[in-house]
Amino acid sequence: MVQPTAFLAPIIHSLSISELEILPCALLVVNGEGKITSLLKDVNPNEARHILDRLNFPGIKINVLGPGRFLIPGFIDTHNHAPQWAQRGLGQGMHILDWLDTITFPNEARFQDPACARRIYASCVDGFLRQGVTTASYYGSVHGEATRILADICLEKGQRALVGKCNMSRNAPDFYRDASVEQSLRVTEECIAHIRSADPGGQLVRPVLTPRFAISCDDELLRGLGRIAAREPDLPIQTHFNEAEQEMQATRGLFPQFDSEADLYEHFGLLGPRSILAHCCYVTEYEMERLRALGCGVAHCPVSNMTVGGGFMAAPVREFLRRGIKVGLGTDSGGGFSSSILDAMRQAMIASHAREVMSKGQDKGLRIAEVFCLATLGGAQVCSLEDGVGNFVVGKDFDALVVGTQGGDQGIMTMVEEHDSLETVFEKFVMTGDDRNILEVYVQGRLVKPSCDEGAVKH
Amino acid sequence: MVQPTAFLAPIIHSLSISELEILPCALLVVNGEGKITSLLKDVNPNEARHILDRLNFPGIKINVLGPGRFLIPGFIDTHNHAPQWAQRGLGQGMHILDWLDTITFPNEARFQDPACARRIYASCVDGFLRQGVTTASYYGSVHGEATRILADICLEKGQRALVGKCNMSRNAPDFYRDASVEQSLRVTEECIAHIRSADPGGQLVRPVLTPRFAISCDDELLRGLGRIAAREPDLPIQTHFNEAEQEMQATRGLFPQFDSEADLYEHFGLLGPRSILAHCCYVTEYEMERLRALGCGVAHCPVSNMTVGGGFMAAPVREFLRRGIKVGLGTDSGGGFSSSILDAMRQAMIASHAREVMSKGQDKGLRIAEVFCLATLGGAQVCSLEDGVGNFVVGKDFDALVVGTQGGDQGIMTMVEEHDSLETVFEKFVMTGDDRNILEVYVQGRLVKPSCDEGAVKH
């Protein structure tokens, strides 16, 4: 339970990919369960109290946002490797499989040690909350205990999350892979059970099936995960999909019976509306059509696609949107050097401009309003959480950021001027802001932004 | 005069594009004139005082950097529009001429008002110093008084700068262009004289000839600027060069007698070793060879090239380097949404990866050590300042940043671990750091980083 609160504030949120709603003076009411019960437009500040009385919230605290401040929905990071938090920025320019072998597997292997998991996951979750990520879909390491620790930390710190134990039974070093298919599946079930017992209603944290990618999973493991998926129709599934040429070639070598990764994952029962497919950089016409028909979601990770992983090409987002395929943004931290969804939004625009050139102008670049939708409502759709979060529709949970654009004491770089419209201030925030502009972070109505003095960055 | 100081610290700087020198424990001495008089490698902390005595610096203060800290040369921003500080982030995805007409010219026209210039330029210079830009090559607005104010503010705040009054006699709105060629040249001369009188030795701030681009300058104006350049062989020259297709096409229409922008600017005496050519996104074999033969410098601005301006393609930097053409980095703030050279470094890597794909692997992507060189030594070469700054060679001025990678109280996002090597810590800073990692900024031995509580961001 939280304290019911009303916000009298400028509000900006996406109603759809083509509809950004900008409300200069709205009244938003959050009840004791952290749910949005009202969103009223064009409210005169003088009548707010009267309206709240009529809404049966007498005496409710009214949070009036000051100059240059506004409310937006929390950011949703649809693709995030929690154990890579401390390796962000390393291995630039490497191709995917080399980067895994040289940098990533040795790093993730350390999460065998619960103390390491506790230290780095606490910093990771604090770090993402500070940057306004109210929901993250996390890949854990291969380890059961570390993955349970990650889920516990998300719950404790109040971050909404999907948390998955990473499945990998082959093509990984001896020191870092599941001992057997049986063990991989058993630990997966243990993690699912733990998370459900820690958060029985799945209010905040939920399990997610996480086969790393087909290269690291043999047929038997994929079949076993497919059986769990069939038994649990609400369990989300995440994996890497058509990320890079090196990866796609290796996959074809291991699974010559399939013409595409779409057919491969579909065969094992892992492709459907609850599938979160990271990257999708190279997608054939056939696969595009399968993703659409099956209702899969794409976790677009432009930062890592353009730097680590190889291929150096990001997903054809405009084409996905044209076909009605769900798209959200992922930091892919730490393959992506940045853990900021704001950076992901900017890089999504940049990558879309490169796609515009490649398509000779046919696939127009993404606009600010569009990448903002991907970062919020689109991400909610990809994580199958759109009934609960993603914008400020009445009935959803209040996952929100109070954005500030003025104030030297916080080192804010955004420069707003008196004559700037709310839309201009918003654009300046999206393009020039950072975590210092994100003054407050709410998940389910609970204030969760850690201050700089505690947690996150004390290492 | 400054207090002579010795630094006992890890030091990282570029000796050339292919040589990054990493010194885990070096002793660097700065004399009372802010010049580096010694740089000794592998100094045992216990013997530092003794060495300083022998160097004739008895009693000198020794600045011992703490854990996770190191010294690097100050960043050099080779292309920066000071009057666009408050418009950063606006006009995303627009083509260059539309962006100028809609967003930029109306904004820059405001600098007719000296109060506006004082307010925004103070914030701008503080903002760049905070981010470690010790040298900037600034385009001012078209106005003489505002440009003189910019130079004065750089001097007062201690930023090394080239400052130029923007020349534009045509193809700009009535409310924002030079009244005549005669006036354009006269105001240019006045600004040159003012800057030379304010900083007689050009120790910190120097004038730079700044024809915006050929589209905004008729033959007579270019000829007049060429005359000034001929009279003043040490005066640097900056302009936009082959930035975008829309711009190149318009230039060809206005100057049909020239086959290329290289021929055009050379004809008017504006192309040579002191020319700072912003962008150079599309350069023919012929032009590439002219730039090399004439010794021109390229201000590579990957952030703006990929977002605003059109073309959405950045310069072929690998090819420039292969030919020995000087290359530095520019934020191109505000066409570039980011005012951070760290962002420019990352985006330079990303743009180079796109070029690698386009060249089918021939033009390899840029590595961290290379973009770091562009941001420091390369920038110094482009600005013809390499004898004075760019690295820590003895005899140069001490323009330097103290980088910190630990410390939650500053909100530092970089996560460094105990076992990280100095090189790893450096890579984490370059890829995941921001202005909060830049703890101290020195220009000519003077500490110039403004604190968050004053200046920069109080608007």
Short mmCIF file of C-alpha atoms in Angstrom, two decimals, chain B residues 9-438:
data_model
loop_
_atom_site.label_atom_id
_atom_site.label_comp_id
_atom_site.label_asym_id
_atom_site.label_seq_id
_atom_site.Cartn_x
_atom_site.Cartn_y
_atom_site.Cartn_z
CA ALA B 9 49.54 9.96 -11.16
CA PRO B 10 48.58 7.43 -13.77
CA ILE B 11 48.77 9.27 -17.07
CA ILE B 12 47.23 8.36 -20.42
CA HIS B 13 47.85 10.35 -23.58
CA SER B 14 48.35 9.88 -27.31
CA LEU B 15 51.77 10.18 -28.90
CA SER B 16 50.23 9.57 -32.32
CA ILE B 17 47.11 7.97 -33.79
CA SER B 18 48.71 4.55 -33.32
CA GLU B 19 50.46 5.13 -30.00
CA LEU B 20 48.50 5.47 -26.79
CA GLU B 21 50.92 5.84 -23.91
CA ILE B 22 49.66 4.42 -20.61
CA LEU B 23 51.88 5.32 -17.66
CA PRO B 24 50.70 3.76 -14.40
CA CYS B 25 52.85 5.96 -12.18
CA ALA B 26 54.27 9.10 -13.73
CA LEU B 27 55.56 12.35 -12.33
CA LEU B 28 54.50 15.41 -14.28
CA VAL B 29 55.71 18.89 -13.37
CA VAL B 30 53.88 22.10 -14.28
CA ASN B 31 55.75 25.37 -13.87
CA GLY B 32 54.46 28.84 -12.95
CA GLU B 33 53.61 29.54 -16.58
CA GLY B 34 51.38 26.50 -16.78
CA LYS B 35 53.84 24.60 -18.95
CA ILE B 36 54.89 20.97 -18.59
CA THR B 37 58.59 20.93 -17.68
CA SER B 38 59.03 17.21 -16.92
CA LEU B 39 57.27 13.94 -17.51
CA LEU B 40 59.00 11.00 -15.83
CA LYS B 41 57.75 7.42 -16.15
CA ASP B 42 57.70 4.69 -13.52
CA VAL B 43 58.36 6.94 -10.58
CA ASN B 44 58.41 5.30 -7.19
CA PRO B 45 56.24 7.47 -4.90
CA ASN B 46 58.96 7.37 -2.26
CA GLU B 47 61.48 9.00 -4.53
CA ALA B 48 59.19 11.69 -6.00
CA ARG B 49 60.24 14.40 -3.56
CA HIS B 50 63.88 13.67 -4.11
CA ILE B 51 63.46 13.84 -7.88
CA LEU B 52 61.66 17.16 -7.60
CA ASP B 53 64.48 18.57 -5.52
CA ARG B 54 66.94 17.56 -8.20
CA LEU B 55 64.68 19.15 -10.83
CA ASN B 56 64.93 22.39 -8.89
CA PHE B 57 61.37 22.34 -7.60
CA PRO B 58 62.01 22.08 -3.87
CA GLY B 59 58.86 22.43 -1.80
CA ILE B 60 56.58 22.12 -4.82
CA LYS B 61 53.12 20.78 -4.03
CA ILE B 62 52.72 17.14 -5.09
CA ASN B 63 49.23 16.25 -6.21
CA VAL B 64 48.94 12.50 -5.66
CA LEU B 65 45.87 11.11 -7.42
CA GLY B 66 43.78 8.66 -5.42
CA PRO B 67 42.45 5.25 -6.45
CA GLY B 68 40.65 5.05 -9.77
CA ARG B 69 41.93 8.46 -10.85
CA PHE B 70 44.17 9.38 -13.74
CA LEU B 71 45.26 12.33 -15.89
CA ILE B 72 44.43 12.78 -19.57
CA PRO B 73 44.86 15.76 -21.91
CA GLY B 74 41.92 18.15 -22.15
CA PHE B 75 39.39 17.52 -24.90
CA ILE B 76 39.47 19.66 -28.02
CA ASP B 77 36.20 20.50 -29.73
CA THR B 78 37.10 21.46 -33.27
CA HIS B 79 33.59 22.49 -34.35
CA ASN B 80 31.14 24.25 -32.09
CA HIS B 81 28.41 26.86 -32.60
CA ALA B 82 28.27 28.79 -29.35
CA PRO B 83 24.94 30.55 -30.12
CA GLN B 84 23.26 27.16 -30.52
CA TRP B 85 23.88 26.18 -26.88
CA ALA B 86 20.24 26.68 -25.93
CA GLN B 87 18.81 24.96 -29.01
CA ARG B 88 20.64 21.64 -28.52
CA GLY B 89 18.37 18.74 -29.37
CA LEU B 90 15.85 20.62 -31.49
CA GLY B 91 15.01 19.92 -35.13
CA GLN B 92 15.90 16.23 -35.17
CA GLY B 93 15.85 14.59 -38.58
CA MET B 94 15.61 17.84 -40.53
CA HIS B 95 17.72 18.46 -43.59
CA ILE B 96 20.39 21.09 -43.24
CA LEU B 97 18.88 24.08 -45.06
CA ASP B 98 15.42 23.53 -43.53
CA TRP B 99 16.98 23.21 -40.09
CA LEU B 100 18.87 26.48 -40.57
CA ASP B 101 15.76 28.36 -41.71
CA THR B 102 13.34 26.94 -39.16
CA ILE B 103 15.38 26.50 -36.01
CA THR B 104 18.82 28.00 -36.23
CA PHE B 105 18.63 31.39 -37.91
CA PRO B 106 15.75 32.63 -35.69
CA ASN B 107 17.66 31.42 -32.64
CA GLU B 108 21.01 32.95 -33.62
CA ALA B 109 19.32 36.24 -34.53
CA ARG B 110 18.65 36.77 -30.82
CA PHE B 111 22.36 37.41 -30.24
CA GLN B 112 21.81 40.90 -31.58
CA ASP B 113 20.98 41.49 -27.90
CA PRO B 114 24.21 41.60 -25.82
CA ALA B 115 22.33 40.49 -22.70
CA CYS B 116 21.20 37.32 -24.47
CA ALA B 117 24.78 36.72 -25.63
CA ARG B 118 26.19 37.21 -22.15
CA ARG B 119 23.66 34.87 -20.55
CA ILE B 120 23.89 32.02 -23.04
CA TYR B 121 27.62 32.24 -23.75
CA ALA B 122 28.43 32.15 -20.02
CA SER B 123 26.32 29.00 -19.69
CA CYS B 124 27.87 27.55 -22.83
CA VAL B 125 31.51 28.06 -21.82
CA ASP B 126 30.83 26.77 -18.32
CA GLY B 127 29.03 23.78 -19.77
CA PHE B 128 31.90 22.84 -22.06
CA LEU B 129 34.55 23.37 -19.38
CA ARG B 130 32.60 21.11 -17.02
CA GLN B 131 32.73 18.43 -19.70
CA GLY B 132 36.45 18.75 -20.10
CA VAL B 133 36.60 20.79 -23.30
CA THR B 134 39.77 22.79 -22.69
CA THR B 135 39.89 24.08 -26.28
CA ALA B 136 36.94 24.94 -28.50
CA SER B 137 36.79 26.34 -32.01
CA TYR B 138 33.67 28.46 -31.84
CA TYR B 139 31.47 29.85 -34.55
CA GLY B 140 29.83 32.95 -33.10
CA SER B 141 26.71 34.54 -34.50
CA VAL B 142 26.82 37.15 -37.25
CA HIS B 143 27.02 39.92 -34.64
CA GLY B 144 30.22 41.74 -33.73
CA GLU B 145 29.35 42.65 -30.18
CA ALA B 146 28.09 39.16 -29.26
CA THR B 147 31.24 37.62 -30.75
CA ARG B 148 33.47 39.93 -28.72
CA ILE B 149 31.46 38.98 -25.62
CA LEU B 150 32.07 35.30 -26.38
CA ALA B 151 35.82 35.89 -26.61
CA ASP B 152 35.79 37.87 -23.36
CA ILE B 153 33.90 35.10 -21.55
CA CYS B 154 36.33 32.42 -22.76
CA LEU B 155 39.23 34.53 -21.50
CA GLU B 156 37.56 35.28 -18.19
CA LYS B 157 36.61 31.65 -17.55
CA GLY B 158 39.95 30.37 -18.81
CA GLN B 159 38.89 28.30 -21.81
CA ARG B 160 41.30 28.10 -24.73
CA ALA B 161 39.33 29.05 -27.81
CA LEU B 162 39.27 30.12 -31.40
CA VAL B 163 36.43 32.61 -31.78
CA GLY B 164 35.00 33.73 -35.10
CA LYS B 165 32.31 36.13 -36.18
CA CYS B 166 30.14 34.21 -38.63
CA ASN B 167 30.13 35.68 -42.16
CA MET B 168 26.91 35.44 -44.10
CA SER B 169 25.92 38.02 -46.68
CA ARG B 170 23.18 36.12 -48.51
CA ASN B 171 20.77 33.19 -48.43
CA ALA B 172 19.76 33.99 -44.90
CA PRO B 173 16.71 35.93 -43.72
CA ASP B 174 16.74 39.75 -43.63
CA PHE B 175 16.66 39.66 -39.85
CA TYR B 176 19.81 37.57 -39.69
CA ARG B 177 22.61 38.35 -42.07
CA ASP B 178 25.36 40.86 -42.68
CA ALA B 179 23.98 44.12 -44.11
CA SER B 180 26.66 44.15 -46.79
CA VAL B 181 29.96 42.60 -47.72
CA GLU B 182 31.72 45.73 -46.55
CA GLN B 183 30.03 45.52 -43.16
CA SER B 184 30.73 41.79 -42.86
CA LEU B 185 34.43 42.35 -43.44
CA ARG B 186 34.61 45.40 -41.20
CA VAL B 187 32.95 43.62 -38.25
CA THR B 188 35.29 40.66 -38.83
CA GLU B 189 38.31 42.95 -38.60
CA GLU B 190 36.89 44.58 -35.47
CA CYS B 191 36.48 41.18 -33.80
CA ILE B 192 40.02 40.16 -34.75
CA ALA B 193 41.37 43.41 -33.32
CA HIS B 194 39.31 43.08 -30.14
CA ILE B 195 40.47 39.53 -29.45
CA ARG B 196 44.10 40.44 -30.08
CA SER B 197 43.89 43.37 -27.77
CA ALA B 198 42.18 41.29 -25.05
CA ASP B 199 44.76 38.49 -25.32
CA PRO B 200 47.80 40.09 -26.96
CA GLY B 201 49.94 36.98 -27.15
CA GLY B 202 47.04 34.76 -28.19
CA GLN B 203 47.89 32.70 -25.13
CA LEU B 204 44.33 31.52 -24.70
CA VAL B 205 41.91 33.07 -27.16
CA ARG B 206 42.56 33.72 -30.83
CA PRO B 207 40.43 34.90 -33.73
CA VAL B 208 39.40 32.58 -36.56
CA LEU B 209 37.97 33.51 -39.97
CA THR B 210 34.49 31.99 -40.14
CA PRO B 211 32.67 32.08 -43.47
CA ARG B 212 29.63 29.99 -42.51
CA PHE B 213 29.66 28.19 -45.84
CA ALA B 214 29.78 29.18 -49.49
CA ILE B 215 25.98 29.24 -49.73
CA SER B 216 25.82 32.19 -47.35
CA CYS B 217 28.80 34.05 -48.83
CA ASP B 218 28.95 35.65 -52.27
CA ASP B 219 32.14 35.88 -54.32
CA GLU B 220 32.98 39.34 -53.07
CA LEU B 221 32.77 38.31 -49.42
CA LEU B 222 34.84 35.17 -49.98
CA ARG B 223 37.38 37.26 -51.86
CA GLY B 224 37.53 39.77 -49.01
CA LEU B 225 38.03 36.99 -46.44
CA GLY B 226 40.72 35.52 -48.68
CA ARG B 227 42.49 38.89 -48.63
CA ILE B 228 42.46 38.93 -44.82
CA ALA B 229 43.77 35.35 -44.83
CA ALA B 230 46.59 36.32 -47.20
CA ARG B 231 47.53 39.28 -45.01
CA GLU B 232 47.46 37.17 -41.83
CA PRO B 233 49.24 33.88 -42.51
CA ASP B 234 48.69 32.63 -38.95
CA LEU B 235 44.96 33.26 -38.79
CA PRO B 236 43.00 30.00 -38.75
CA ILE B 237 39.98 29.59 -41.02
CA GLN B 238 36.89 27.47 -40.41
CA THR B 239 33.93 26.61 -42.58
CA HIS B 240 31.47 23.81 -43.34
CA PHE B 241 32.63 21.48 -46.09
CA ASN B 242 30.70 18.83 -48.04
CA GLU B 243 28.33 18.31 -45.13
CA ALA B 244 25.20 17.04 -46.83
CA GLU B 245 23.77 16.44 -50.27
CA GLN B 246 21.24 19.25 -49.95
CA GLU B 247 24.04 21.66 -49.08
CA MET B 248 26.39 20.40 -51.80
CA GLN B 249 23.71 20.67 -54.45
CA ALA B 250 22.87 24.25 -53.43
CA THR B 251 26.57 25.13 -53.52
CA ARG B 252 26.96 23.73 -57.02
CA GLY B 253 23.98 25.79 -58.14
CA LEU B 254 25.51 28.99 -56.78
CA PHE B 255 29.06 28.33 -58.00
CA PRO B 256 28.71 26.41 -61.27
CA GLN B 257 32.25 27.44 -62.23
CA PHE B 258 33.73 25.08 -59.62
CA ASP B 259 33.67 21.31 -59.83
CA SER B 260 34.06 20.89 -56.09
CA GLU B 261 34.01 22.73 -52.78
CA ALA B 262 37.75 22.10 -52.55
CA ASP B 263 38.33 24.08 -55.75
CA LEU B 264 35.91 26.75 -54.61
CA TYR B 265 37.52 27.47 -51.25
CA GLU B 266 41.02 27.11 -52.68
CA HIS B 267 40.20 29.65 -55.38
CA PHE B 268 39.34 32.19 -52.72
CA GLY B 269 42.50 31.51 -50.73
CA LEU B 270 40.69 29.82 -47.87
CA LEU B 271 42.11 26.30 -48.11
CA GLY B 272 45.39 25.35 -46.49
CA PRO B 273 47.03 23.92 -43.39
CA ARG B 274 45.14 26.33 -41.12
CA SER B 275 41.71 25.39 -42.53
CA ILE B 276 39.33 23.60 -40.18
CA LEU B 277 36.79 21.88 -42.42
CA ALA B 278 33.69 20.73 -40.59
CA HIS B 279 32.06 17.43 -41.62
CA CYS B 280 33.65 16.36 -44.97
CA CYS B 281 31.04 13.60 -45.17
CA TYR B 282 31.15 13.23 -48.95
CA VAL B 283 34.61 13.67 -50.39
CA THR B 284 35.67 12.57 -53.85
CA GLU B 285 39.05 11.05 -54.60
CA TYR B 286 40.09 14.38 -56.10
CA GLU B 287 39.07 16.35 -53.03
CA MET B 288 40.62 13.84 -50.67
CA GLU B 289 43.89 14.37 -52.49
CA ARG B 290 43.53 18.18 -52.38
CA LEU B 291 42.88 18.14 -48.63
CA ARG B 292 45.97 16.02 -48.14
CA ALA B 293 48.18 18.07 -50.42
CA LEU B 294 47.08 21.35 -48.85
CA GLY B 295 47.34 20.02 -45.28
CA CYS B 296 43.74 20.87 -44.32
CA GLY B 297 42.21 19.57 -41.09
CA VAL B 298 38.88 17.77 -40.78
CA ALA B 299 36.49 18.45 -37.90
CA HIS B 300 34.62 15.13 -37.72
CA CYS B 301 31.17 15.61 -36.19
CA PRO B 302 29.49 12.20 -36.10
CA VAL B 303 26.63 13.14 -33.79
CA SER B 304 25.19 15.87 -35.98
CA ASN B 305 25.99 14.00 -39.20
CA MET B 306 23.79 11.14 -38.07
CA THR B 307 20.87 13.20 -36.77
CA VAL B 308 20.54 16.74 -38.12
CA GLY B 309 21.79 18.08 -41.38
CA GLY B 310 20.75 15.33 -43.69
CA GLY B 311 22.73 12.71 -45.47
CA PHE B 312 22.94 10.76 -42.24
CA MET B 313 26.42 9.68 -43.09
CA ALA B 314 29.62 10.62 -41.34
CA ALA B 315 33.07 11.26 -42.76
CA PRO B 316 35.33 8.44 -44.03
CA VAL B 317 37.74 8.89 -41.13
CA ARG B 318 39.73 5.69 -41.68
CA GLU B 319 40.47 6.78 -45.21
CA PHE B 320 41.52 10.27 -44.05
CA LEU B 321 43.87 8.74 -41.48
CA ARG B 322 45.32 6.34 -44.04
CA ARG B 323 46.24 9.33 -46.20
CA GLY B 324 47.69 11.32 -43.33
CA ILE B 325 44.95 13.95 -43.30
CA LYS B 326 44.54 15.65 -39.92
CA VAL B 327 41.28 14.70 -38.15
CA GLY B 328 39.78 15.96 -34.89
CA LEU B 329 36.36 15.63 -33.29
CA GLY B 330 33.64 18.23 -33.09
CA THR B 331 30.49 18.18 -31.03
CA ASP B 332 28.85 20.50 -33.56
CA SER B 333 26.69 21.56 -30.66
CA GLY B 334 23.82 22.39 -31.22
CA GLY B 335 23.37 20.59 -34.59
CA GLY B 336 24.82 17.74 -32.59
CA PHE B 337 22.42 17.09 -29.72
CA SER B 338 25.26 16.26 -27.37
CA SER B 339 27.81 18.73 -26.08
CA SER B 340 30.05 15.93 -24.83
CA ILE B 341 33.27 14.92 -26.56
CA LEU B 342 32.84 11.51 -24.90
CA ASP B 343 29.62 11.12 -26.89
CA ALA B 344 31.44 12.29 -30.01
CA MET B 345 34.12 9.63 -29.43
CA ARG B 346 31.51 6.88 -29.05
CA GLN B 347 29.57 8.08 -32.06
CA ALA B 348 32.79 8.26 -34.09
CA MET B 349 33.26 4.56 -33.35
CA ILE B 350 29.67 3.82 -34.33
CA ALA B 351 29.92 5.83 -37.55
CA SER B 352 33.18 4.07 -38.39
CA HIS B 353 31.47 0.70 -37.96
CA ALA B 354 28.85 1.77 -40.49
CA ARG B 355 31.70 2.77 -42.82
CA GLU B 356 33.30 -0.63 -42.24
CA VAL B 357 30.12 -2.32 -43.43
CA MET B 358 29.83 0.02 -46.43
CA SER B 359 33.43 -0.62 -47.45
CA LYS B 360 32.91 -4.38 -47.07
CA GLY B 361 35.43 -4.56 -44.27
CA GLN B 362 38.16 -2.52 -45.93
CA ASP B 363 37.90 0.56 -43.71
CA LYS B 364 38.18 -0.95 -40.25
CA GLY B 365 36.19 0.64 -37.44
CA LEU B 366 37.96 3.02 -35.07
CA ARG B 367 39.27 1.72 -31.77
CA ILE B 368 39.03 3.49 -28.42
CA ALA B 369 42.68 4.55 -28.54
CA GLU B 370 42.11 6.11 -31.95
CA VAL B 371 39.01 8.14 -31.13
CA PHE B 372 40.76 9.29 -27.96
CA CYS B 373 43.61 10.57 -30.11
CA LEU B 374 41.12 12.39 -32.35
CA ALA B 375 39.58 14.01 -29.27
CA THR B 376 42.94 15.33 -28.02
CA LEU B 377 46.07 15.36 -30.21
CA GLY B 378 44.11 15.15 -33.47
CA GLY B 379 42.00 18.13 -32.47
CA ALA B 380 45.13 20.11 -31.61
CA GLN B 381 46.55 19.38 -35.06
CA VAL B 382 43.33 20.40 -36.78
CA CYS B 383 43.32 23.70 -34.87
CA SER B 384 47.07 24.20 -35.61
CA LEU B 385 47.71 24.16 -31.87
CA GLU B 386 49.70 20.91 -31.68
CA ASP B 387 52.86 22.70 -30.61
CA GLY B 388 51.08 23.88 -27.49
CA VAL B 389 48.49 21.27 -26.49
CA GLY B 390 47.05 17.83 -27.29
CA ASN B 391 49.22 15.64 -25.09
CA PHE B 392 51.73 15.83 -22.23
CA VAL B 393 54.91 16.32 -24.22
CA VAL B 394 57.39 18.47 -22.28
CA GLY B 395 57.18 22.10 -23.29
CA LYS B 396 53.44 22.08 -23.99
CA ASP B 397 50.85 23.85 -21.87
CA PHE B 398 49.21 21.81 -19.12
CA ASP B 399 45.65 21.43 -20.47
CA ALA B 400 44.44 18.40 -18.58
CA LEU B 401 41.59 16.54 -16.94
CA VAL B 402 41.68 14.66 -13.66
CA VAL B 403 39.38 11.72 -14.28
CA GLY B 404 37.75 9.86 -11.40
CA THR B 405 35.94 6.57 -11.80
CA GLN B 406 34.73 5.93 -8.26
CA GLY B 407 32.42 7.84 -6.00
CA GLY B 408 28.70 7.63 -5.55
CA ASP B 409 28.44 11.12 -4.10
CA GLN B 410 29.02 12.52 -7.57
CA GLY B 411 26.60 10.08 -9.19
CA ILE B 412 29.35 8.47 -11.24
CA MET B 413 27.93 5.69 -13.45
CA THR B 414 31.25 4.03 -14.31
CA MET B 415 31.66 0.79 -12.39
CA VAL B 416 35.26 -0.04 -11.72
CA GLU B 417 36.37 -3.18 -9.92
CA GLU B 418 39.50 -3.83 -7.88
CA HIS B 419 41.05 -6.18 -10.40
CA ASP B 420 40.62 -3.80 -13.36
CA SER B 421 43.83 -2.75 -15.09
CA LEU B 422 44.45 0.93 -15.79
CA GLU B 423 43.62 0.30 -19.44
CA THR B 424 40.30 -1.31 -18.49
CA VAL B 425 39.46 1.60 -16.18
CA PHE B 426 40.28 3.98 -19.04
CA GLU B 427 38.02 2.06 -21.45
CA LYS B 428 35.18 2.09 -18.94
CA PHE B 429 35.56 5.86 -18.58
CA VAL B 430 35.56 6.48 -22.32
CA MET B 431 32.54 4.27 -22.95
CA THR B 432 30.40 4.83 -19.81
CA GLY B 433 31.63 8.07 -18.22
CA ASP B 434 30.27 11.60 -18.36
CA ASP B 435 31.11 15.03 -16.95
CA ARG B 436 30.76 13.69 -13.40
CA ASN B 437 33.90 11.64 -13.98
CA ILE B 438 35.80 14.80 -14.90
#
